[in-house]
PDB file of C-alpha atoms in Angstrom:
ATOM      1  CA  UNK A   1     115.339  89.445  54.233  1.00 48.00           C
ATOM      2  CA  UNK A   2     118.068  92.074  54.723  1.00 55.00           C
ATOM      3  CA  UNK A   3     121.392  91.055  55.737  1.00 59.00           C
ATOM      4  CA  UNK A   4     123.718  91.787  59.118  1.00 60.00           C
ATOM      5  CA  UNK A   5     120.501  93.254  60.640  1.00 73.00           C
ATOM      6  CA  UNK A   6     121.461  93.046  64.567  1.00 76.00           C
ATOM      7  CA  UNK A   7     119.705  93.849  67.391  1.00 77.00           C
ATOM      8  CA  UNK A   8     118.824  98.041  67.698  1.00 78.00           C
ATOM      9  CA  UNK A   9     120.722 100.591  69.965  1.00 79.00           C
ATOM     10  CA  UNK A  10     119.314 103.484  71.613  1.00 73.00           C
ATOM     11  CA  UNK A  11     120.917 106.745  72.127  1.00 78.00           C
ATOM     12  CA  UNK A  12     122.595 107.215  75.635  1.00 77.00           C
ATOM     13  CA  UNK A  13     122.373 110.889  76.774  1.00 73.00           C
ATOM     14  CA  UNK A  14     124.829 109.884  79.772  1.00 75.00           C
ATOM     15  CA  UNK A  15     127.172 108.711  77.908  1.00 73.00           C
ATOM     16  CA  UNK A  16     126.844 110.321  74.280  1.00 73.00           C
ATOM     17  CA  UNK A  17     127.343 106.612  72.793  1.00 76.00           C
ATOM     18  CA  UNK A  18     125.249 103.908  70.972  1.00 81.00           C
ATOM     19  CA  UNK A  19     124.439 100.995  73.603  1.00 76.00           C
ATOM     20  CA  UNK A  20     123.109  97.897  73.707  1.00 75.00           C
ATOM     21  CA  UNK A  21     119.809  96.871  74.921  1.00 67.00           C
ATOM     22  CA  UNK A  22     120.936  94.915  77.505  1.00 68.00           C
ATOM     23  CA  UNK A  23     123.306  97.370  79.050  1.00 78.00           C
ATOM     24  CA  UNK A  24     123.490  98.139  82.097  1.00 83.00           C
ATOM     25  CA  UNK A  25     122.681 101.653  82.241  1.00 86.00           C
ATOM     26  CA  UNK A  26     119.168 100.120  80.442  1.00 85.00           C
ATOM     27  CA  UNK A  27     118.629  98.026  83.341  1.00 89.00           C
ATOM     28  CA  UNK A  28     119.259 100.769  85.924  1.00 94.00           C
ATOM     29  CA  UNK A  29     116.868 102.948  84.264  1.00 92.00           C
ATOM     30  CA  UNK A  30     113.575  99.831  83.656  1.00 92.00           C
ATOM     31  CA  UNK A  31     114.305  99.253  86.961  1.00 96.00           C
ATOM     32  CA  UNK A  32     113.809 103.091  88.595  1.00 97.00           C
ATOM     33  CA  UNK A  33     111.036 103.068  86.459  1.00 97.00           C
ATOM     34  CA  UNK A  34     109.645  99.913  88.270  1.00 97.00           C
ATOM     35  CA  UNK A  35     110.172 101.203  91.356  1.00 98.00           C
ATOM     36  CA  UNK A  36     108.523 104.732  90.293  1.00 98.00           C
ATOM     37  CA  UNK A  37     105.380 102.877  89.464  1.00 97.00           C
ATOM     38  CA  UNK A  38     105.083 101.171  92.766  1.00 97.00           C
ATOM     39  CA  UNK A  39     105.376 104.650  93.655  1.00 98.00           C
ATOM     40  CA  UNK A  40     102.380 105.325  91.761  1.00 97.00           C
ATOM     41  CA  UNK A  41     100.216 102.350  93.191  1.00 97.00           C
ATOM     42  CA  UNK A  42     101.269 103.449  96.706  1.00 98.00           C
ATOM     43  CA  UNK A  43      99.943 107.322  96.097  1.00 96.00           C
ATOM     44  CA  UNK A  44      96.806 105.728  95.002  1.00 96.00           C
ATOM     45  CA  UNK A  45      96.745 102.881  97.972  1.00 96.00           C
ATOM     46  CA  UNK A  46      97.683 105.095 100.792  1.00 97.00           C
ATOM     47  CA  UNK A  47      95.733 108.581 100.555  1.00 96.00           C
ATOM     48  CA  UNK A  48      97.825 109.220 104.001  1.00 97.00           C
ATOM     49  CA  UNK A  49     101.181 109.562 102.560  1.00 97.00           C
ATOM     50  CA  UNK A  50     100.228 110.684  99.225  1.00 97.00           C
ATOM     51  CA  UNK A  51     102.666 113.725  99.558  1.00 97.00           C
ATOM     52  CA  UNK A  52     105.585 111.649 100.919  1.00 97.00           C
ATOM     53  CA  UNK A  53     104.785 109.661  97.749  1.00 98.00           C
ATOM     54  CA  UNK A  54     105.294 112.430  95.586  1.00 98.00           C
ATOM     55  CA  UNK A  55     107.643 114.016  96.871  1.00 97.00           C
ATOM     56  CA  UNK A  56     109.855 110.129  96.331  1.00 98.00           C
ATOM     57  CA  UNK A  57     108.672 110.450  93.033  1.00 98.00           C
ATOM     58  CA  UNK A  58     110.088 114.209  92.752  1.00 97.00           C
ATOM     59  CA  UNK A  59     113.005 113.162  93.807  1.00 97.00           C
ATOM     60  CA  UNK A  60     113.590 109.937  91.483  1.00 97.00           C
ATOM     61  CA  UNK A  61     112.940 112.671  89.071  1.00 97.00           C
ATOM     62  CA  UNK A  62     115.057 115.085  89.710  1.00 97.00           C
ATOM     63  CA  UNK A  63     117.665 111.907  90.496  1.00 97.00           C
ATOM     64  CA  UNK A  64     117.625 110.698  87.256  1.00 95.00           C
ATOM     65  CA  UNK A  65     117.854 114.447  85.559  1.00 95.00           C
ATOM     66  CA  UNK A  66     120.575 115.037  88.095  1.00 95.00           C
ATOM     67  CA  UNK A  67     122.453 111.833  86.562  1.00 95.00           C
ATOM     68  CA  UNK A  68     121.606 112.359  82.634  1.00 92.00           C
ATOM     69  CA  UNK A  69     122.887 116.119  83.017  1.00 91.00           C
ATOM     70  CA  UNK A  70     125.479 115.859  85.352  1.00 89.00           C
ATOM     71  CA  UNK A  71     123.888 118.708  87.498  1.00 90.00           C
ATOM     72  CA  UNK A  72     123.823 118.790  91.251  1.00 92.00           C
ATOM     73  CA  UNK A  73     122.393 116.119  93.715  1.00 94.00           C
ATOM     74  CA  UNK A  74     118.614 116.243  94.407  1.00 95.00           C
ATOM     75  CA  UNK A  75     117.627 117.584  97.997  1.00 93.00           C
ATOM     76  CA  UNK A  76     117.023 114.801 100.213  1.00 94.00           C
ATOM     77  CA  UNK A  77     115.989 116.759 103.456  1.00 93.00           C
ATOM     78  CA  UNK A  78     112.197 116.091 103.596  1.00 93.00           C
ATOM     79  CA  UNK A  79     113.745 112.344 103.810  1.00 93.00           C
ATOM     80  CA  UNK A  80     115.154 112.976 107.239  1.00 88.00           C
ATOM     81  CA  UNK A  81     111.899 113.807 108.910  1.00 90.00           C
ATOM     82  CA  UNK A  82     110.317 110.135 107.885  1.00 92.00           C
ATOM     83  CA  UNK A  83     113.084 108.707 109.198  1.00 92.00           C
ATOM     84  CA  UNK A  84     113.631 109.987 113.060  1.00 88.00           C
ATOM     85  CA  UNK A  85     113.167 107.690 115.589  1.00 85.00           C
ATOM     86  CA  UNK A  86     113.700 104.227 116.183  1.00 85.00           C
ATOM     87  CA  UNK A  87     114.975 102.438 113.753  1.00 85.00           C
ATOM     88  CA  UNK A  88     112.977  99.330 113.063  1.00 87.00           C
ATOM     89  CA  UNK A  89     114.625  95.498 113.744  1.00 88.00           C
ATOM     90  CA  UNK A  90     111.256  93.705 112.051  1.00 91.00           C
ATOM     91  CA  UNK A  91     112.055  90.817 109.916  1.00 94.00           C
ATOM     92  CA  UNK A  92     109.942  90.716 106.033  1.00 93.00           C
ATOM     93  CA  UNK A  93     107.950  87.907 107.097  1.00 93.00           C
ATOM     94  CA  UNK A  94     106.833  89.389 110.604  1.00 93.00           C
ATOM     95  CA  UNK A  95     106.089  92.247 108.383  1.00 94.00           C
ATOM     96  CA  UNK A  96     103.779  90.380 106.030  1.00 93.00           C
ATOM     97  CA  UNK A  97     101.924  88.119 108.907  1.00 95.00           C
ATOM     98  CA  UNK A  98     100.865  90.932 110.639  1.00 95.00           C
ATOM     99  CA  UNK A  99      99.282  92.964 107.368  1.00 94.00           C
ATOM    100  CA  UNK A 100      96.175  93.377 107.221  1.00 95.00           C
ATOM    101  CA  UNK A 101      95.895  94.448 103.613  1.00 95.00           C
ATOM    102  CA  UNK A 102      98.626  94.905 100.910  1.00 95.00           C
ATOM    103  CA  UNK A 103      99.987  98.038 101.666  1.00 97.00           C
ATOM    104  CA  UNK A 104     103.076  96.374 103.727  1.00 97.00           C
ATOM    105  CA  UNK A 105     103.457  93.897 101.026  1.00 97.00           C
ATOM    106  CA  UNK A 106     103.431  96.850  98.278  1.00 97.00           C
ATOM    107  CA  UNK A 107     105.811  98.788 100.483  1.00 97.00           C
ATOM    108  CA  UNK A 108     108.101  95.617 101.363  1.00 97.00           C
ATOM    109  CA  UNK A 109     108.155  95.431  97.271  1.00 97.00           C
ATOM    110  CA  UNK A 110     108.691  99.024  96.770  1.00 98.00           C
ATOM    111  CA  UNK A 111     111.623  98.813  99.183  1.00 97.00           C
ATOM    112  CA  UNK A 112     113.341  95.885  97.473  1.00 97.00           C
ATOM    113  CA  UNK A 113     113.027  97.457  94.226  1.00 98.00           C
ATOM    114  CA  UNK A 114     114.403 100.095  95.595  1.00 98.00           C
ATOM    115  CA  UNK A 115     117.192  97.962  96.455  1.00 97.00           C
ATOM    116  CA  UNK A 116     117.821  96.780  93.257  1.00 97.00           C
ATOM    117  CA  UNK A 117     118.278 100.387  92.063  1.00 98.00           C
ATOM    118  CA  UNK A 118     120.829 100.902  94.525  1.00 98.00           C
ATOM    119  CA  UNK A 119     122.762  98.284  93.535  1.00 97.00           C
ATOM    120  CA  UNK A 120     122.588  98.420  90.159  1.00 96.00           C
ATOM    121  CA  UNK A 121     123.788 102.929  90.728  1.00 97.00           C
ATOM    122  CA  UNK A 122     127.066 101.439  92.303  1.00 97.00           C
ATOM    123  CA  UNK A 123     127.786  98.740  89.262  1.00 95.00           C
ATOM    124  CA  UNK A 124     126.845 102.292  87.107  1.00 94.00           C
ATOM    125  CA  UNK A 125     129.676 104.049  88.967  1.00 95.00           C
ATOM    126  CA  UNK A 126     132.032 101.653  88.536  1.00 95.00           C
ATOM    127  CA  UNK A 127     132.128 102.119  84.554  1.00 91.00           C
ATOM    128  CA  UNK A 128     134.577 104.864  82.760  1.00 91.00           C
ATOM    129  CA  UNK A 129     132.026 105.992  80.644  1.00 86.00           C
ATOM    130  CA  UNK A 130     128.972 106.499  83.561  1.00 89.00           C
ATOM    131  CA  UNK A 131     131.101 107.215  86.369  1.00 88.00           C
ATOM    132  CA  UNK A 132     130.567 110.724  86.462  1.00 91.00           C
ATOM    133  CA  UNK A 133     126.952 110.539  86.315  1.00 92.00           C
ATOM    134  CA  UNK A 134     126.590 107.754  89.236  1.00 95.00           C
ATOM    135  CA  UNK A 135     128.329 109.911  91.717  1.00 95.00           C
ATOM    136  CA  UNK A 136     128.291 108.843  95.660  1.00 94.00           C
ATOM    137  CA  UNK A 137     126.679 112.633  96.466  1.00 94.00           C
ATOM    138  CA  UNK A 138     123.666 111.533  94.385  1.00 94.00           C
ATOM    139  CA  UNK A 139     123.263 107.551  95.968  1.00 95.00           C
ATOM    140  CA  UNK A 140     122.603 109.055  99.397  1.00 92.00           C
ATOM    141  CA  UNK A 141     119.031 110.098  98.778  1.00 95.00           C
ATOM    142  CA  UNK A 142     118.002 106.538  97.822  1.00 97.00           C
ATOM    143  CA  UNK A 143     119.151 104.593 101.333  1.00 95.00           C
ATOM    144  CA  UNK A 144     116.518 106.720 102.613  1.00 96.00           C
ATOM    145  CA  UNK A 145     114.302 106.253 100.119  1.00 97.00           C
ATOM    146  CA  UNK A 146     114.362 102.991 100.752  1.00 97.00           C
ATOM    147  CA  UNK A 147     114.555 103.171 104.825  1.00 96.00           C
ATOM    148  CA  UNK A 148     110.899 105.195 104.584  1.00 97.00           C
ATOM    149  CA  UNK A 149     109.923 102.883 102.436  1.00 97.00           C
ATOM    150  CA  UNK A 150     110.536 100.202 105.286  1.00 96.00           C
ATOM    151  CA  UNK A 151     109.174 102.309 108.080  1.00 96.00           C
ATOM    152  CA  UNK A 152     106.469 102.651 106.456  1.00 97.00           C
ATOM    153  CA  UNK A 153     105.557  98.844 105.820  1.00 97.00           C
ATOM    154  CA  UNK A 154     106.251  98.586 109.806  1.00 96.00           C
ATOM    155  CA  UNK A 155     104.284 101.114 110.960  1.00 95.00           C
ATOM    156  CA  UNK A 156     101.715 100.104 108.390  1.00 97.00           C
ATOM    157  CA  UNK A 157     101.384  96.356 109.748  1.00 96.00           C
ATOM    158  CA  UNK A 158     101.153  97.111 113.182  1.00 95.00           C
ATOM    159  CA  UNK A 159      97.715  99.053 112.250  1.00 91.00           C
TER     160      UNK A 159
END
């Protein structure tokens, strides 16, 4: 059995380094990938929005490009039609009751992922080494993902 064998590293393009694992630039990227795959049941789920869905998934793309190079921020104007209107007070579990098949409940999950990326973008930009890859230009276009994402799951239970 070889000896001082430790856990392996993968290359980080962001950062030109050897990391961990368990980093958190890792995380941030398993969890866009998460919420890119709910992405991907959603297309399937709801034929409606299937562009909307790809162009989210588009624009995760070009996000995480836009990080990894350091090049400009991803266009977020298609967001801005999904998102006149009303914005919507509905609690989760109104949400839910009211379904009457998953698509809310996908949408709901989608959204919370989506969540989860957001938060873990700001601990990103808050680290020497990623800071200039987790700029506040490039955050913006993932609060509205994950406001469509909502309006959606709304509009969606009230069917």
């Amino acid at each position: 059995m070889p000896e001082n064998v430790g856990f392996p590293k993968f290359g980080c393009a962001i950062s030109n380094t050897e990391v961990e694992y368990d980093s958190e630039v890792e995380t941030f990227f398993t969890e866009l990938a998460s919420l890119e795959s709910d992405l991907g049941l959603l297309l399937i789920k709801d034929v409606e929005w299937k562009e909307n869905y790809k162009k989210f998934l588009g624009y995760l793309s070009d996000l995480e490009t836009s990080i990894i190079f350091k090049r400009g921020a991803p266009t977020v104007d298609f967001f801005k039609g999904l998102l006149e209107g009303e914005v919507p007070q509905d609690e989760v579990t109104d949400v839910l009751l009211r379904a009457r098949d998953e698509l809310p409940a996908t949408l709901i999950r989608a959204q919370a992922k989506a969540r989860d990326v957001m938060t873990l973008y700001v601990r990103m930009s808050k680290i020497p080494r990623f800071k200039e890859g987790f700029t506040v230009e490039r955050f913006g276009g993932l609060l509205y993902l994950r406001r469509a994402l909502i309006r959606r799951a709304v509009a969606k239970s009230k069917e």
